[in-house]
CSV table of N, CA and C in Angstrom, one decimal:
chain,number,residue,atom,x,y,z
A,2,MET,N,124.6,74.3,57.8
A,2,MET,CA,123.3,74.5,58.1
A,2,MET,C,123.1,73.0,58.3
A,3,ASN,N,122.6,72.7,59.9
A,3,ASN,CA,122.2,71.3,60.0
A,3,ASN,C,120.8,71.3,60.1
A,4,LYS,N,119.8,70.4,58.8
A,4,LYS,CA,118.7,70.2,58.7
A,4,LYS,C,117.8,69.3,59.2
A,5,ILE,N,116.6,69.5,60.0
A,5,ILE,CA,116.3,68.8,60.9
A,5,ILE,C,114.5,68.4,59.9
A,6,LEU,N,114.4,67.5,59.6
A,6,LEU,CA,113.0,67.3,59.2
A,6,LEU,C,112.1,66.9,60.2
A,7,VAL,N,111.0,67.6,59.8
A,7,VAL,CA,109.6,67.9,60.7
A,7,VAL,C,108.7,67.2,59.6
A,8,GLN,N,108.5,65.7,59.6
A,8,GLN,CA,107.2,65.3,59.0
A,8,GLN,C,106.1,65.8,59.3
A,9,ILE,N,105.1,65.1,58.5
A,9,ILE,CA,103.5,65.2,59.0
A,9,ILE,C,103.4,64.7,60.2
A,10,GLY,N,102.6,65.2,60.8
A,10,GLY,CA,102.3,64.6,62.3
A,10,GLY,C,103.2,64.2,63.1
A,11,ASP,N,104.2,65.3,63.1
A,11,ASP,CA,105.6,65.3,63.9
A,11,ASP,C,105.7,66.3,64.8
A,12,GLY,N,106.9,66.3,65.3
A,12,GLY,CA,107.3,67.6,66.1
A,12,GLY,C,108.6,67.2,66.6
A,13,ASN,N,109.4,68.5,66.7
A,13,ASN,CA,110.9,68.3,66.9
A,13,ASN,C,111.5,69.8,67.5
A,14,THR,N,112.9,69.5,68.2
A,14,THR,CA,113.7,71.0,68.5
A,14,THR,C,114.8,71.5,67.7
A,15,ALA,N,115.1,72.3,67.7
A,15,ALA,CA,116.7,72.8,67.0
A,15,ALA,C,117.2,73.8,68.1
A,16,ALA,N,118.7,73.9,68.1
A,16,ALA,CA,119.3,74.5,68.8
A,16,ALA,C,120.0,75.6,67.8
A,17,ALA,N,120.9,76.6,67.9
A,17,ALA,CA,121.6,77.3,67.0
A,17,ALA,C,122.5,76.8,66.3
A,18,GLY,N,122.5,77.0,65.1
A,18,GLY,CA,123.3,76.5,64.2
A,18,GLY,C,122.5,75.2,63.3
A,19,GLN,N,121.0,74.8,63.7
A,19,GLN,CA,120.0,74.0,63.1
A,19,GLN,C,118.7,74.7,62.5
A,20,THR,N,118.4,74.0,61.6
A,20,THR,CA,117.1,74.6,60.8
A,20,THR,C,115.8,73.4,60.8
A,21,LEU,N,114.9,73.5,61.4
A,21,LEU,CA,114.0,72.9,61.2
A,21,LEU,C,113.2,73.0,60.0
A,22,VAL,N,112.8,71.8,59.1
A,22,VAL,CA,112.1,72.2,57.9
A,22,VAL,C,110.7,71.1,57.7
A,23,SER,N,109.7,71.6,57.2
A,23,SER,CA,108.7,70.8,57.1
A,23,SER,C,107.7,71.5,55.5
A,24,TYR,N,107.8,70.0,54.9
A,24,TYR,CA,107.3,70.0,53.4
A,24,TYR,C,105.8,70.0,53.5
A,25,ALA,N,105.3,70.8,52.4
A,25,ALA,CA,104.0,70.2,52.3
A,25,ALA,C,102.6,70.7,53.0
A,26,LEU,N,102.8,71.5,53.9
A,26,LEU,CA,101.8,72.3,54.8
A,26,LEU,C,100.6,72.4,54.0
A,27,GLY,N,99.5,71.7,54.0
A,27,GLY,CA,98.7,71.8,53.3
A,27,GLY,C,97.2,72.4,54.3
A,28,SER,N,96.3,71.6,54.6
A,28,SER,CA,95.5,71.6,55.7
A,28,SER,C,96.2,71.4,57.0
A,29,CYS,N,97.1,70.8,57.0
A,29,CYS,CA,98.1,70.8,57.9
A,29,CYS,C,98.4,72.0,58.9
A,30,ILE,N,98.3,72.3,59.8
A,30,ILE,CA,99.2,73.6,60.7
A,30,ILE,C,100.5,73.5,61.0
A,31,GLY,N,101.4,74.3,60.9
A,31,GLY,CA,102.9,74.3,61.0
A,31,GLY,C,102.9,75.5,62.4
A,32,VAL,N,103.2,74.8,63.6
A,32,VAL,CA,103.4,75.6,64.6
A,32,VAL,C,104.8,75.8,65.3
A,33,CYS,N,105.3,76.8,64.8
A,33,CYS,CA,106.7,77.5,65.3
A,33,CYS,C,106.8,77.8,66.7
A,34,LEU,N,107.3,77.6,67.4
A,34,LEU,CA,107.8,78.0,69.1
A,34,LEU,C,109.1,78.8,69.0
A,35,TYR,N,109.4,79.5,69.6
A,35,TYR,CA,111.0,80.1,69.7
A,35,TYR,C,111.3,80.7,71.0
A,36,ASP,N,112.3,80.5,71.6
A,36,ASP,CA,112.9,80.8,72.9
A,36,ASP,C,114.2,81.7,72.3
A,37,LYS,N,114.1,82.9,72.0
A,37,LYS,CA,115.0,84.0,71.9
A,37,LYS,C,116.3,84.3,72.5
A,38,GLU,N,116.0,83.7,74.1
A,38,GLU,CA,117.1,83.8,74.6
A,38,GLU,C,117.9,82.8,74.3
A,39,ILE,N,117.6,81.9,74.6
A,39,ILE,CA,118.3,80.4,74.3
A,39,ILE,C,118.6,79.7,73.0
A,40,LYS,N,117.9,80.6,71.7
A,40,LYS,CA,118.1,80.5,70.6
A,40,LYS,C,117.6,78.9,70.5
A,41,ILE,N,116.6,78.2,71.1
A,41,ILE,CA,115.6,76.9,71.1
A,41,ILE,C,114.6,77.3,69.9
A,42,ALA,N,114.6,76.7,68.7
A,42,ALA,CA,113.4,76.4,68.1
A,42,ALA,C,112.3,75.1,68.1
A,43,GLY,N,111.4,75.1,68.1
A,43,GLY,CA,110.5,73.9,68.0
A,43,GLY,C,109.4,73.8,67.3
A,44,MET,N,109.1,72.8,66.4
A,44,MET,CA,108.1,72.9,65.5
A,44,MET,C,107.2,71.7,65.5
A,45,VAL,N,106.0,71.8,65.1
A,45,VAL,CA,104.8,70.7,65.4
A,45,VAL,C,104.1,70.9,63.6
A,46,HIS,N,103.9,69.8,63.1
A,46,HIS,CA,103.2,69.7,61.8
A,46,HIS,C,102.0,68.9,61.9
A,47,ALA,N,101.2,69.3,62.8
A,47,ALA,CA,99.4,68.9,63.1
A,47,ALA,C,98.6,68.6,61.9
A,48,VAL,N,98.3,67.6,62.1
A,48,VAL,CA,97.5,67.1,60.8
A,48,VAL,C,96.0,67.4,61.1
A,49,LEU,N,95.6,67.3,62.8
A,49,LEU,CA,94.1,67.3,62.8
A,49,LEU,C,93.9,68.5,64.0
A,50,PRO,N,93.0,68.5,64.3
A,50,PRO,CA,92.8,70.1,65.4
A,50,PRO,C,93.1,69.3,66.6
A,51,ALA,N,92.1,68.1,67.1
A,51,ALA,CA,92.2,67.3,68.3
A,51,ALA,C,91.7,65.8,67.9
A,52,LYS,N,91.9,65.1,68.9
A,52,LYS,CA,91.5,63.5,68.6
A,52,LYS,C,90.3,63.9,69.4
A,53,LYS,N,89.2,62.8,68.6
A,53,LYS,CA,88.1,63.0,69.0
A,53,LYS,C,88.1,61.6,70.1
A,54,GLY,N,87.7,61.9,71.4
A,54,GLY,CA,87.4,60.6,72.4
A,54,GLY,C,88.8,60.7,73.4
A,55,GLY,N,89.0,61.7,73.5
A,55,GLY,CA,90.3,61.8,74.2
A,55,GLY,C,91.8,61.9,74.2
A,56,GLU,N,92.4,61.8,75.1
A,56,GLU,CA,94.1,61.8,74.7
A,56,GLU,C,94.7,60.8,74.0
A,57,VAL,N,96.0,61.4,73.1
A,57,VAL,CA,96.6,60.4,72.6
A,57,VAL,C,97.6,59.6,73.2
A,58,THR,N,97.8,57.9,73.3
A,58,THR,CA,98.8,57.7,74.2
A,58,THR,C,99.8,57.2,73.2
A,59,ALA,N,99.8,56.3,72.3
A,59,ALA,CA,101.1,56.3,71.2
A,59,ALA,C,101.9,57.2,70.9
A,60,ALA,N,103.5,56.9,71.8
A,60,ALA,CA,104.4,58.1,71.6
A,60,ALA,C,104.4,58.5,69.7
A,61,GLU,N,104.0,57.9,69.1
A,61,GLU,CA,104.2,58.1,67.4
A,61,GLU,C,103.0,59.3,67.2
A,62,GLN,N,102.0,59.1,68.0
A,62,GLN,CA,100.6,60.0,67.7
A,62,GLN,C,100.5,61.1,68.4
A,63,GLN,N,102.0,61.6,69.3
A,63,GLN,CA,101.8,62.9,70.4
A,63,GLN,C,101.7,64.2,69.6
A,64,TYR,N,102.3,64.2,68.2
A,64,TYR,CA,102.2,65.5,67.6
A,64,TYR,C,101.2,65.4,66.7
A,65,ARG,N,100.4,64.5,66.0
A,65,ARG,CA,99.8,64.3,65.2
A,65,ARG,C,98.2,65.5,65.2
A,66,TYR,N,97.7,65.9,66.7
A,66,TYR,CA,96.9,66.6,66.7
A,66,TYR,C,97.2,68.1,67.4
A,67,ALA,N,96.7,68.9,66.8
A,67,ALA,CA,97.2,70.3,67.2
A,67,ALA,C,97.3,70.6,68.7
A,68,ASP,N,96.3,70.2,69.4
A,68,ASP,CA,96.1,70.5,70.8
A,68,ASP,C,96.9,69.9,71.6
A,69,GLN,N,97.0,68.8,71.4
A,69,GLN,CA,98.0,68.1,72.0
A,69,GLN,C,99.4,68.0,71.7
A,70,GLY,N,99.8,68.0,70.6
A,70,GLY,CA,101.0,68.4,70.2
A,70,GLY,C,102.0,69.8,70.5
A,71,ILE,N,100.9,70.7,70.4
A,71,ILE,CA,101.5,72.0,70.9
A,71,ILE,C,102.1,72.0,72.6
A,72,ARG,N,101.1,71.3,73.3
A,72,ARG,CA,101.3,71.2,74.4
A,72,ARG,C,102.6,70.2,74.6
A,73,ARG,N,102.8,69.4,74.2
A,73,ARG,CA,103.8,68.2,74.3
A,73,ARG,C,105.3,68.8,73.8
A,74,LEU,N,105.1,70.1,72.2
A,74,LEU,CA,106.2,70.6,72.0
A,74,LEU,C,106.7,71.6,73.0
A,75,ILE,N,105.7,72.3,73.6
A,75,ILE,CA,106.1,73.3,75.0
A,75,ILE,C,107.1,72.7,76.0
A,76,ASP,N,106.1,71.3,76.6
A,76,ASP,CA,107.2,70.5,77.3
A,76,ASP,C,108.5,70.1,76.8
A,77,GLN,N,108.4,69.5,75.5
A,77,GLN,CA,110.2,69.3,74.9
A,77,GLN,C,111.2,70.4,74.9
A,78,MET,N,110.5,71.6,74.7
A,78,MET,CA,111.4,72.6,74.9
A,78,MET,C,111.7,73.3,75.8
A,79,CYS,N,111.0,73.2,76.8
A,79,CYS,CA,111.4,73.3,78.1
A,79,CYS,C,112.4,72.2,78.7
A,80,SER,N,112.1,71.4,78.4
A,80,SER,CA,113.2,70.0,79.0
A,80,SER,C,114.8,70.6,78.3
A,81,CYS,N,114.6,71.2,77.3
A,81,CYS,CA,115.8,71.4,76.5
A,81,CYS,C,116.4,72.9,77.2
A,82,GLY,N,115.4,73.8,78.1
A,82,GLY,CA,116.3,74.7,78.9
A,82,GLY,C,115.4,75.8,78.4
A,83,ALA,N,114.5,75.9,77.5
A,83,ALA,CA,113.8,77.0,77.1
A,83,ALA,C,112.6,77.3,78.7
A,84,LYS,N,112.0,78.5,78.4
A,84,LYS,CA,111.2,78.9,79.6
A,84,LYS,C,109.8,79.2,78.6
A,85,LYS,N,108.6,78.8,79.3
A,85,LYS,CA,107.4,78.9,78.5
A,85,LYS,C,107.4,80.3,78.7
A,86,SER,N,107.2,81.1,79.7
A,86,SER,CA,107.2,82.4,79.9
A,86,SER,C,108.2,83.6,78.2
A,87,ARG,N,109.3,82.8,78.0
A,87,ARG,CA,109.8,83.4,76.8
A,87,ARG,C,109.2,83.0,75.6
A,88,LEU,N,108.6,82.3,75.5
A,88,LEU,CA,108.0,81.5,73.9
A,88,LEU,C,107.2,82.6,73.6
A,89,THR,N,107.7,82.3,72.1
A,89,THR,CA,106.5,83.1,71.3
A,89,THR,C,106.4,82.3,69.9
A,90,ALA,N,105.3,82.2,69.1
A,90,ALA,CA,104.8,81.3,68.0
A,90,ALA,C,104.3,82.2,67.1
A,91,LYS,N,104.9,81.2,65.6
A,91,LYS,CA,104.4,81.7,64.3
A,91,LYS,C,103.9,80.7,64.1
A,92,LEU,N,102.8,81.1,62.8
A,92,LEU,CA,102.0,79.7,62.3
A,92,LEU,C,101.7,79.8,60.5
A,93,VAL,N,101.9,78.6,60.4
A,93,VAL,CA,102.0,78.7,58.8
A,93,VAL,C,101.1,77.3,58.3
A,94,GLY,N,100.1,77.3,57.4
A,94,GLY,CA,99.6,76.4,57.1
A,94,GLY,C,98.2,76.7,56.8
A,95,GLY,N,97.2,75.5,57.2
A,95,GLY,CA,95.9,75.6,57.6
A,95,GLY,C,95.0,76.1,56.0
A,96,ALA,N,95.5,75.5,55.0
A,96,ALA,CA,94.9,75.8,53.8
A,96,ALA,C,93.7,75.0,53.8
A,97,GLN,N,92.8,75.6,52.7
A,97,GLN,CA,91.7,74.8,52.4
A,97,GLN,C,91.7,74.2,51.1
A,98,MET,N,92.3,72.8,51.1
A,98,MET,CA,92.9,72.3,50.1
A,98,MET,C,92.0,72.0,49.0
A,99,PHE,N,90.8,71.8,49.6
A,99,PHE,CA,89.6,71.2,48.5
A,99,PHE,C,88.1,72.3,48.7
A,100,GLN,N,87.9,72.5,47.5
A,100,GLN,CA,86.7,73.6,47.6
A,100,GLN,C,85.2,72.9,48.3
A,101,THR,N,84.7,73.5,49.2
A,101,THR,CA,83.6,73.0,49.8
A,101,THR,C,82.7,73.8,50.6
A,102,ILE,N,81.5,73.7,50.4
A,102,ILE,CA,80.7,74.5,51.3
A,102,ILE,C,80.5,74.1,52.8
A,103,ASN,N,80.7,73.1,52.8
A,103,ASN,CA,80.2,72.4,54.3
A,103,ASN,C,81.9,72.7,55.5
A,104,TYR,N,81.3,73.5,56.3
A,104,TYR,CA,82.6,73.7,57.4
A,104,TYR,C,83.3,72.6,58.2
A,105,GLU,N,82.3,71.7,58.1
A,105,GLU,CA,82.8,70.3,58.8
A,105,GLU,C,84.1,70.0,58.2
A,106,TRP,N,84.1,70.0,56.8
A,106,TRP,CA,85.3,69.4,56.2
A,106,TRP,C,86.4,70.5,56.0
A,107,ASP,N,86.0,72.0,56.4
A,107,ASP,CA,87.5,72.6,56.3
A,107,ASP,C,88.3,72.5,57.4
A,108,ILE,N,89.2,71.4,57.5
A,108,ILE,CA,90.2,71.2,58.4
A,108,ILE,C,91.1,72.4,58.5
A,109,GLY,N,91.6,72.8,57.5
A,109,GLY,CA,92.5,73.8,57.7
A,109,GLY,C,92.1,75.2,58.6
A,110,LYS,N,91.0,75.3,58.6
A,110,LYS,CA,90.6,76.5,59.3
A,110,LYS,C,90.6,76.2,60.8
A,111,LYS,N,89.8,74.9,60.9
A,111,LYS,CA,89.9,74.1,62.1
A,111,LYS,C,91.2,74.0,63.0
A,112,ASN,N,92.1,73.7,62.2
A,112,ASN,CA,93.5,73.6,62.4
A,112,ASN,C,94.2,75.1,63.3
A,113,ILE,N,93.8,75.9,62.2
A,113,ILE,CA,94.1,77.6,62.7
A,113,ILE,C,93.5,77.7,64.0
A,114,GLN,N,92.2,77.6,64.2
A,114,GLN,CA,91.5,78.0,65.3
A,114,GLN,C,92.1,77.4,66.7
A,115,MET,N,92.3,75.8,66.4
A,115,MET,CA,93.0,75.1,67.7
A,115,MET,C,94.2,75.9,67.8
A,116,ALA,N,95.2,75.9,67.1
A,116,ALA,CA,96.2,76.4,67.6
A,116,ALA,C,96.4,77.5,68.1
A,117,LYS,N,95.8,78.7,67.6
A,117,LYS,CA,95.7,80.0,68.2
A,117,LYS,C,94.6,79.5,69.8
A,118,LYS,N,93.9,79.2,69.8
A,118,LYS,CA,93.2,78.6,71.0
A,118,LYS,C,94.4,78.1,72.2
A,119,ILE,N,95.0,77.1,71.6
A,119,ILE,CA,96.1,76.5,72.5
A,119,ILE,C,97.2,77.8,72.8
A,120,LEU,N,97.6,78.0,72.3
A,120,LEU,CA,98.6,79.3,72.2
A,120,LEU,C,98.4,80.4,73.3
A,121,ALA,N,97.0,80.9,72.9
A,121,ALA,CA,96.3,81.7,74.0
A,121,ALA,C,96.1,81.3,75.2
A,122,ALA,N,96.0,80.2,75.6
A,122,ALA,CA,95.4,79.3,76.9
A,122,ALA,C,96.7,79.1,77.6
A,123,GLU,N,98.0,78.9,76.7
A,123,GLU,CA,99.2,78.8,77.5
A,123,GLU,C,100.1,80.0,77.6
A,124,GLY,N,99.3,81.1,77.2
A,124,GLY,CA,100.0,82.6,77.2
A,124,GLY,C,100.8,82.7,76.2
A,125,ILE,N,101.2,82.1,75.2
A,125,ILE,CA,102.3,82.3,74.0
A,125,ILE,C,101.7,83.2,73.1
A,126,PRO,N,102.4,84.6,73.2
A,126,PRO,CA,101.9,85.4,71.9
A,126,PRO,C,102.4,84.9,70.4
A,127,LEU,N,101.2,85.2,69.6
A,127,LEU,CA,101.3,84.9,68.3
A,127,LEU,C,102.0,86.1,67.6
A,128,LEU,N,103.4,86.0,67.1
A,128,LEU,CA,103.9,87.3,66.4
A,128,LEU,C,103.4,87.4,64.8
A,129,ALA,N,103.3,86.2,64.0
A,129,ALA,CA,103.1,86.2,62.8
A,129,ALA,C,102.3,85.0,62.2
A,130,GLU,N,101.5,84.8,61.1
A,130,GLU,CA,101.3,84.2,60.7
A,130,GLU,C,101.1,84.1,58.9
A,131,ASP,N,101.4,83.1,58.5
A,131,ASP,CA,100.9,83.1,56.7
A,131,ASP,C,99.8,81.5,56.8
A,132,THR,N,98.7,81.7,56.8
A,132,THR,CA,97.7,81.0,56.9
A,132,THR,C,96.2,80.4,56.0
A,133,GLY,N,95.6,80.0,56.1
A,133,GLY,CA,94.3,79.8,55.2
A,133,GLY,C,94.7,79.8,53.9
A,134,SER,N,94.1,80.6,52.9
A,134,SER,CA,94.0,80.4,51.2
A,134,SER,C,93.7,79.0,51.1
A,135,ASP,N,94.2,78.7,50.1
A,135,ASP,CA,94.4,77.2,48.9
A,135,ASP,C,95.3,76.5,48.3
A,136,TYR,N,96.4,76.9,49.0
A,136,TYR,CA,97.8,76.4,48.5
A,136,TYR,C,98.8,75.5,49.6
A,137,GLY,N,99.5,74.6,49.2
A,137,GLY,CA,100.3,74.3,50.0
A,137,GLY,C,101.6,75.1,50.3
A,138,ARG,N,102.3,74.9,51.5
A,138,ARG,CA,103.3,75.5,51.9
A,138,ARG,C,104.4,74.9,52.4
A,139,THR,N,105.8,75.1,52.5
A,139,THR,CA,106.9,74.8,53.0
A,139,THR,C,107.6,75.7,53.6
A,140,VAL,N,107.6,75.2,55.0
A,140,VAL,CA,108.7,76.1,55.9
A,140,VAL,C,109.8,75.8,56.6
A,141,TRP,N,110.6,76.8,56.5
A,141,TRP,CA,112.1,76.7,57.1
A,141,TRP,C,112.0,77.7,58.5
A,142,PHE,N,112.6,77.0,59.7
A,142,PHE,CA,112.3,77.6,60.7
A,142,PHE,C,113.8,77.6,61.4
A,143,THR,N,115.1,79.0,61.3
A,143,THR,CA,116.3,78.7,61.8
A,143,THR,C,116.5,79.2,63.1
A,144,ALA,N,117.0,78.4,64.0
A,144,ALA,CA,117.3,78.2,65.6
A,144,ALA,C,117.9,79.6,65.8
A,145,GLU,N,118.9,79.7,64.7
A,145,GLU,CA,120.0,80.9,65.3
A,145,GLU,C,119.1,82.1,65.5
A,146,ASP,N,118.1,82.6,64.5
A,146,ASP,CA,117.6,83.8,64.7
A,146,ASP,C,116.1,83.8,64.7
A,147,GLY,N,115.2,82.5,64.6
A,147,GLY,CA,114.0,82.6,64.6
A,147,GLY,C,113.2,83.0,63.4
A,148,ARG,N,114.2,83.2,62.5
A,148,ARG,CA,113.2,83.0,61.0
A,148,ARG,C,112.4,82.2,60.7
A,149,VAL,N,111.7,82.8,60.3
A,149,VAL,CA,110.5,81.6,59.3
A,149,VAL,C,110.2,82.0,58.1
A,150,ARG,N,110.8,81.2,57.2
A,150,ARG,CA,110.8,81.3,55.9
A,150,ARG,C,109.9,80.2,54.8
A,151,VAL,N,109.0,80.8,54.5
A,151,VAL,CA,107.6,80.2,53.8
A,151,VAL,C,107.7,80.2,52.1
A,152,GLU,N,107.5,78.9,51.6
A,152,GLU,CA,107.7,79.1,50.2
A,152,GLU,C,106.6,77.7,49.8
A,153,ALA,N,106.0,78.8,48.8
A,153,ALA,CA,104.6,78.3,48.0
A,153,ALA,C,105.2,77.9,46.3
A,154,ALA,N,104.6,77.1,45.9
A,154,ALA,CA,104.3,77.1,44.3
A,154,ALA,C,103.6,78.3,44.0
A,155,LYS,N,104.0,78.9,42.5
A,155,LYS,CA,103.5,79.9,42.1
A,155,LYS,C,103.4,81.1,43.0
A,156,HIS,N,103.8,81.6,44.2
A,156,HIS,CA,103.5,82.7,45.2
A,156,HIS,C,105.2,82.9,45.8
A,157,PRO,N,105.6,84.1,45.9
A,157,PRO,CA,106.9,84.4,46.3
A,157,PRO,C,106.9,84.0,47.7
A,158,SER,N,108.4,83.8,47.9
A,158,SER,CA,108.6,83.4,49.6
A,158,SER,C,108.5,84.2,50.2
A,159,ILE,N,108.3,84.4,51.7
A,159,ILE,CA,108.1,85.4,52.8
A,159,ILE,C,108.9,84.9,53.8
A,160,GLU,N,109.0,86.0,54.4
A,160,GLU,CA,109.6,85.6,55.8
A,160,GLU,C,108.9,86.5,57.0
A,161,LEU,N,108.6,85.2,58.0
A,161,LEU,CA,107.7,85.9,59.1
A,161,LEU,C,108.5,86.2,60.3
């Protein structure tokens, strides 16, 4: 298995025989897109829902924000041969890592909402999710078959 690391604020694609992995998704949202026909997988590890004040221009920041990162990943996957009409999605993360009564600080919930909003706007069906709660997760996304395995401390591993 050829493992490709998707770091915080990053995004990448994988082909058959490769696995995308992202560690320690807390309030961040992991968006996993898949084209089953040609076995192309893509993942974004977005930190925040959107950039205040407009579009991100620096190349290293393109995946940091869920709204722009998901769209960039779609473009990247299509340049690898995927078709937007065949893409499906799975979401992981978006936890509320710190207890607060102030909605403004619930970044995890906002990340989940933004990811769902962008997927709906792009016409990409959401097949499964493991989101919310108050714990971090690690996600493994296998391009060969589209399986998403989620691991978390003190919680059983699950497959989406």
